[in-house]
Amino acid sequence: MTHLFPNYKRQSIEFVGGEKQHLFDREGNAYLDLTSGIGVMNLGYHHPVLNTALQTQAEQIWHTPNLYENSLQEEVGKLLADGEDYLSYFCNSGAEANEAAIKLARKATGKKKIITFLQSFHGRTFGALSATGQKSIHEGYYPLLPEFVYLPYNSIADLKEALDEETAAVMLELIQGEGGIIPAEKEWIAEVSQLCREKGILLIIDEVQTGIGRTGSLYAFQQWGIQPDIFTLAKGLGNGFPVGAMVGKSTLASAFGSGSHGSTFGGNKLGMSVAKEVLQWTRSPEFLSEVTEKGKKAIEYLSSRLIDTENVRAVRGKGLMIGIELASPECLEKAIANLLDEKIVVLKAGNNVLRLLPPLTITQEELAFGIEKICQVLEELENE
């Protein structure tokens, strides 16, 4: 008997401990985690600096409402701005951050229409769900919020046709994570950014999964050579502690005045103490360079090793956000199960993509070990 709703498809394993890149179940078995808890534990498990920061803050005060000054929020906001003219609003999750972005865009522009893209994922609250371009996630929740338009990803012609005077914003992921690790084409993004500027339309970049060093830069948009009006963060920002942020240009400040939006727990001092240390770590050029190099080697090896494997359709990604497109959903399910038997934890994305989001702190040797196991499992599936 369970006292939980069955809204998650759970494996019959409970992880009760973690250390760096490894998880431990109740029987003491060690698993190499190539998921980071769905892109959350970017700095791995049981990180001593983060543990100390959280424990130190917990001994002082856990929570104060956002009716008073919060110097930790100011410090984290400055780090998030990364030298640019951005302001931050803090919340508890990626969905909440995207809700705030949607509200800010509509309030700042006075317009309602927001363009998003097929296969996108922006969260499961009603606003974020309505922004998500996946019918399978919409099922059972119609009617959704109006004024969201879903277009083909990487298609400039469709976007040009859809943009009009009622458009408040264009909202997108630079790599569609849940949709199947689908990167945006640089030329397309450059045109999207230019069109938004020319027409006075806000550009919102959802960095919930791609941000905080995941792709080899603090934010993925830095590699695409654009500067969004608004971007959103969560997952890796708190390394397991629930923290989200909506970051927007200071010119939008008047649209989010007192009483316009809020969160009881958003920006609480426990979360901010962790986020501050996470950002100090992940902003390091040396750290980001290592992420880039590890990701490059992993993608190159997977691509060359699996090129003749019939079950593999493509390998793609950036940094340590990697997708292996397989021949079918059935092949994906078998691969995930077989890898779990080998004590390797991986994820799915879309219908048939094996997704890798290892901790950014994973060593080259550990990553190579995990990738070798993945290759062996995929090759063995050929003979079944």
PDB file of N, CA and C in Angstrom, residues 187-239:
ATOM      1  N   GLU A 187      22.370  30.172 -36.333  1.00  0.00           N
ATOM      2  CA  GLU A 187      21.855  31.144 -37.294  1.00  0.00           C
ATOM      3  C   GLU A 187      20.401  31.485 -36.986  1.00  0.00           C
ATOM      4  N   TRP A 188      19.635  30.465 -36.609  1.00  0.00           N
ATOM      5  CA  TRP A 188      18.227  30.674 -36.266  1.00  0.00           C
ATOM      6  C   TRP A 188      18.091  31.573 -35.037  1.00  0.00           C
ATOM      7  N   ILE A 189      18.869  31.281 -34.013  1.00  0.00           N
ATOM      8  CA  ILE A 189      18.804  32.080 -32.787  1.00  0.00           C
ATOM      9  C   ILE A 189      19.198  33.530 -33.060  1.00  0.00           C
ATOM     10  N   ALA A 190      20.216  33.727 -33.887  1.00  0.00           N
ATOM     11  CA  ALA A 190      20.627  35.094 -34.227  1.00  0.00           C
ATOM     12  C   ALA A 190      19.482  35.846 -34.899  1.00  0.00           C
ATOM     13  N   GLU A 191      18.771  35.164 -35.792  1.00  0.00           N
ATOM     14  CA  GLU A 191      17.638  35.807 -36.470  1.00  0.00           C
ATOM     15  C   GLU A 191      16.478  36.050 -35.511  1.00  0.00           C
ATOM     16  N   VAL A 192      16.215  35.090 -34.620  1.00  0.00           N
ATOM     17  CA  VAL A 192      15.162  35.260 -33.621  1.00  0.00           C
ATOM     18  C   VAL A 192      15.450  36.494 -32.773  1.00  0.00           C
ATOM     19  N   SER A 193      16.690  36.598 -32.295  1.00  0.00           N
ATOM     20  CA  SER A 193      17.084  37.726 -31.454  1.00  0.00           C
ATOM     21  C   SER A 193      16.936  39.053 -32.187  1.00  0.00           C
ATOM     22  N   GLN A 194      17.368  39.085 -33.441  1.00  0.00           N
ATOM     23  CA  GLN A 194      17.285  40.313 -34.233  1.00  0.00           C
ATOM     24  C   GLN A 194      15.830  40.717 -34.482  1.00  0.00           C
ATOM     25  N   LEU A 195      14.979  39.738 -34.828  1.00  0.00           N
ATOM     26  CA  LEU A 195      13.569  40.033 -35.055  1.00  0.00           C
ATOM     27  C   LEU A 195      12.903  40.583 -33.801  1.00  0.00           C
ATOM     28  N   CYS A 196      13.220  40.006 -32.652  1.00  0.00           N
ATOM     29  CA  CYS A 196      12.643  40.482 -31.398  1.00  0.00           C
ATOM     30  C   CYS A 196      13.054  41.925 -31.128  1.00  0.00           C
ATOM     31  N   ARG A 197      14.319  42.225 -31.347  1.00  0.00           N
ATOM     32  CA  ARG A 197      14.793  43.607 -31.132  1.00  0.00           C
ATOM     33  C   ARG A 197      14.094  44.575 -32.076  1.00  0.00           C
ATOM     34  N   GLU A 198      14.003  44.196 -33.343  1.00  0.00           N
ATOM     35  CA  GLU A 198      13.412  45.087 -34.341  1.00  0.00           C
ATOM     36  C   GLU A 198      11.943  45.373 -34.053  1.00  0.00           C
ATOM     37  N   LYS A 199      11.226  44.390 -33.530  1.00  0.00           N
ATOM     38  CA  LYS A 199       9.786  44.519 -33.342  1.00  0.00           C
ATOM     39  C   LYS A 199       9.390  44.854 -31.905  1.00  0.00           C
ATOM     40  N   GLY A 200      10.376  45.047 -31.023  1.00  0.00           N
ATOM     41  CA  GLY A 200      10.071  45.376 -29.635  1.00  0.00           C
ATOM     42  C   GLY A 200       9.423  44.234 -28.876  1.00  0.00           C
ATOM     43  N   ILE A 201       9.784  43.012 -29.244  1.00  0.00           N
ATOM     44  CA  ILE A 201       9.253  41.806 -28.601  1.00  0.00           C
ATOM     45  C   ILE A 201      10.301  41.261 -27.638  1.00  0.00           C
ATOM     46  N   LEU A 202       9.872  40.860 -26.450  1.00  0.00           N
ATOM     47  CA  LEU A 202      10.811  40.355 -25.453  1.00  0.00           C
ATOM     48  C   LEU A 202      11.266  38.938 -25.799  1.00  0.00           C
ATOM     49  N   LEU A 203      12.544  38.666 -25.583  1.00  0.00           N
ATOM     50  CA  LEU A 203      13.109  37.342 -25.787  1.00  0.00           C
ATOM     51  C   LEU A 203      13.376  36.708 -24.424  1.00  0.00           C
ATOM     52  N   ILE A 204      12.696  35.581 -24.170  1.00  0.00           N
ATOM     53  CA  ILE A 204      12.838  34.849 -22.910  1.00  0.00           C
ATOM     54  C   ILE A 204      13.585  33.554 -23.185  1.00  0.00           C
ATOM     55  N   ILE A 205      14.691  33.326 -22.475  1.00  0.00           N
ATOM     56  CA  ILE A 205      15.453  32.085 -22.614  1.00  0.00           C
ATOM     57  C   ILE A 205      15.292  31.257 -21.335  1.00  0.00           C
ATOM     58  N   ASP A 206      14.766  30.065 -21.493  1.00  0.00           N
ATOM     59  CA  ASP A 206      14.599  29.127 -20.383  1.00  0.00           C
ATOM     60  C   ASP A 206      15.918  28.379 -20.204  1.00  0.00           C
ATOM     61  N   GLU A 207      16.643  28.755 -19.142  1.00  0.00           N
ATOM     62  CA  GLU A 207      17.944  28.142 -18.836  1.00  0.00           C
ATOM     63  C   GLU A 207      17.846  27.211 -17.622  1.00  0.00           C
ATOM     64  N   VAL A 208      16.649  26.721 -17.345  1.00  0.00           N
ATOM     65  CA  VAL A 208      16.466  25.884 -16.158  1.00  0.00           C
ATOM     66  C   VAL A 208      17.365  24.654 -16.208  1.00  0.00           C
ATOM     67  N   GLN A 209      17.488  24.048 -17.387  1.00  0.00           N
ATOM     68  CA  GLN A 209      18.344  22.857 -17.509  1.00  0.00           C
ATOM     69  C   GLN A 209      19.712  23.171 -18.097  1.00  0.00           C
ATOM     70  N   THR A 210      19.796  24.185 -18.949  1.00  0.00           N
ATOM     71  CA  THR A 210      21.064  24.481 -19.624  1.00  0.00           C
ATOM     72  C   THR A 210      21.974  25.404 -18.818  1.00  0.00           C
ATOM     73  N   GLY A 211      21.437  26.072 -17.797  1.00  0.00           N
ATOM     74  CA  GLY A 211      22.209  27.069 -17.068  1.00  0.00           C
ATOM     75  C   GLY A 211      23.114  26.503 -15.992  1.00  0.00           C
ATOM     76  N   ILE A 212      23.839  27.383 -15.343  1.00  0.00           N
ATOM     77  CA  ILE A 212      24.737  27.076 -14.220  1.00  0.00           C
ATOM     78  C   ILE A 212      25.828  26.096 -14.645  1.00  0.00           C
ATOM     79  N   GLY A 213      26.424  26.363 -15.817  1.00  0.00           N
ATOM     80  CA  GLY A 213      27.606  25.640 -16.250  1.00  0.00           C
ATOM     81  C   GLY A 213      27.356  24.375 -17.046  1.00  0.00           C
ATOM     82  N   ARG A 214      26.107  23.971 -17.180  1.00  0.00           N
ATOM     83  CA  ARG A 214      25.805  22.676 -17.790  1.00  0.00           C
ATOM     84  C   ARG A 214      26.366  22.523 -19.204  1.00  0.00           C
ATOM     85  N   THR A 215      26.334  23.581 -20.002  1.00  0.00           N
ATOM     86  CA  THR A 215      26.784  23.475 -21.397  1.00  0.00           C
ATOM     87  C   THR A 215      28.216  23.957 -21.603  1.00  0.00           C
ATOM     88  N   GLY A 216      28.907  24.336 -20.513  1.00  0.00           N
ATOM     89  CA  GLY A 216      30.290  24.799 -20.631  1.00  0.00           C
ATOM     90  C   GLY A 216      30.447  26.293 -20.497  1.00  0.00           C
ATOM     91  N   SER A 217      29.348  27.003 -20.276  1.00  0.00           N
ATOM     92  CA  SER A 217      29.380  28.426 -19.929  1.00  0.00           C
ATOM     93  C   SER A 217      28.366  28.621 -18.813  1.00  0.00           C
ATOM     94  N   LEU A 218      28.480  29.734 -18.089  1.00  0.00           N
ATOM     95  CA  LEU A 218      27.554  29.934 -16.972  1.00  0.00           C
ATOM     96  C   LEU A 218      26.125  29.833 -17.469  1.00  0.00           C
ATOM     97  N   TYR A 219      25.833  30.513 -18.591  1.00  0.00           N
ATOM     98  CA  TYR A 219      24.535  30.417 -19.251  1.00  0.00           C
ATOM     99  C   TYR A 219      24.757  29.984 -20.690  1.00  0.00           C
ATOM    100  N   ALA A 220      23.881  29.164 -21.202  1.00  0.00           N
ATOM    101  CA  ALA A 220      24.028  28.705 -22.584  1.00  0.00           C
ATOM    102  C   ALA A 220      23.959  29.857 -23.564  1.00  0.00           C
ATOM    103  N   PHE A 221      23.154  30.873 -23.277  1.00  0.00           N
ATOM    104  CA  PHE A 221      23.002  31.969 -24.246  1.00  0.00           C
ATOM    105  C   PHE A 221      24.315  32.689 -24.521  1.00  0.00           C
ATOM    106  N   GLN A 222      25.267  32.575 -23.609  1.00  0.00           N
ATOM    107  CA  GLN A 222      26.567  33.208 -23.839  1.00  0.00           C
ATOM    108  C   GLN A 222      27.304  32.559 -24.999  1.00  0.00           C
ATOM    109  N   GLN A 223      27.026  31.286 -25.258  1.00  0.00           N
ATOM    110  CA  GLN A 223      27.653  30.594 -26.390  1.00  0.00           C
ATOM    111  C   GLN A 223      26.914  30.832 -27.697  1.00  0.00           C
ATOM    112  N   TRP A 224      25.667  31.233 -27.610  1.00  0.00           N
ATOM    113  CA  TRP A 224      24.897  31.538 -28.818  1.00  0.00           C
ATOM    114  C   TRP A 224      25.029  33.015 -29.223  1.00  0.00           C
ATOM    115  N   GLY A 225      25.755  33.791 -28.417  1.00  0.00           N
ATOM    116  CA  GLY A 225      26.050  35.169 -28.773  1.00  0.00           C
ATOM    117  C   GLY A 225      24.872  36.116 -28.718  1.00  0.00           C
ATOM    118  N   ILE A 226      23.933  35.867 -27.791  1.00  0.00           N
ATOM    119  CA  ILE A 226      22.780  36.754 -27.657  1.00  0.00           C
ATOM    120  C   ILE A 226      22.653  37.221 -26.218  1.00  0.00           C
ATOM    121  N   GLN A 227      21.806  38.209 -26.000  1.00  0.00           N
ATOM    122  CA  GLN A 227      21.517  38.678 -24.643  1.00  0.00           C
ATOM    123  C   GLN A 227      20.003  38.781 -24.498  1.00  0.00           C
ATOM    124  N   PRO A 228      19.389  37.832 -23.804  1.00  0.00           N
ATOM    125  CA  PRO A 228      17.933  37.845 -23.678  1.00  0.00           C
ATOM    126  C   PRO A 228      17.442  38.995 -22.810  1.00  0.00           C
ATOM    127  N   ASP A 229      16.174  39.318 -22.961  1.00  0.00           N
ATOM    128  CA  ASP A 229      15.546  40.294 -22.074  1.00  0.00           C
ATOM    129  C   ASP A 229      15.260  39.668 -20.720  1.00  0.00           C
ATOM    130  N   ILE A 230      14.916  38.384 -20.735  1.00  0.00           N
ATOM    131  CA  ILE A 230      14.582  37.636 -19.526  1.00  0.00           C
ATOM    132  C   ILE A 230      15.162  36.231 -19.667  1.00  0.00           C
ATOM    133  N   PHE A 231      15.711  35.689 -18.584  1.00  0.00           N
ATOM    134  CA  PHE A 231      16.059  34.272 -18.589  1.00  0.00           C
ATOM    135  C   PHE A 231      15.740  33.662 -17.234  1.00  0.00           C
ATOM    136  N   THR A 232      15.542  32.366 -17.238  1.00  0.00           N
ATOM    137  CA  THR A 232      15.095  31.673 -16.027  1.00  0.00           C
ATOM    138  C   THR A 232      16.063  30.565 -15.643  1.00  0.00           C
ATOM    139  N   LEU A 233      16.145  30.324 -14.349  1.00  0.00           N
ATOM    140  CA  LEU A 233      17.087  29.361 -13.781  1.00  0.00           C
ATOM    141  C   LEU A 233      16.427  28.562 -12.665  1.00  0.00           C
ATOM    142  N   ALA A 234      16.964  27.385 -12.411  1.00  0.00           N
ATOM    143  CA  ALA A 234      16.599  26.586 -11.230  1.00  0.00           C
ATOM    144  C   ALA A 234      17.577  25.420 -11.185  1.00  0.00           C
ATOM    145  N   LYS A 235      17.073  24.199 -11.014  1.00  0.00           N
ATOM    146  CA  LYS A 235      17.881  22.978 -11.011  1.00  0.00           C
ATOM    147  C   LYS A 235      19.260  23.165 -10.365  1.00  0.00           C
ATOM    148  N   GLY A 236      20.311  23.355 -11.164  1.00  0.00           N
ATOM    149  CA  GLY A 236      21.668  23.418 -10.635  1.00  0.00           C
ATOM    150  C   GLY A 236      21.956  24.611  -9.756  1.00  0.00           C
ATOM    151  N   LEU A 237      21.088  25.612  -9.745  1.00  0.00           N
ATOM    152  CA  LEU A 237      21.354  26.823  -8.962  1.00  0.00           C
ATOM    153  C   LEU A 237      21.469  26.530  -7.474  1.00  0.00           C
ATOM    154  N   GLY A 238      20.701  25.564  -6.974  1.00  0.00           N
ATOM    155  CA  GLY A 238      20.748  25.227  -5.553  1.00  0.00           C
ATOM    156  C   GLY A 238      21.406  23.898  -5.272  1.00  0.00           C
ATOM    157  N   ASN A 239      21.881  23.211  -6.325  1.00  0.00           N
ATOM    158  CA  ASN A 239      22.547  21.911  -6.165  1.00  0.00           C
ATOM    159  C   ASN A 239      21.757  20.970  -5.255  1.00  0.00           C
TER     160      ASN A 239
END
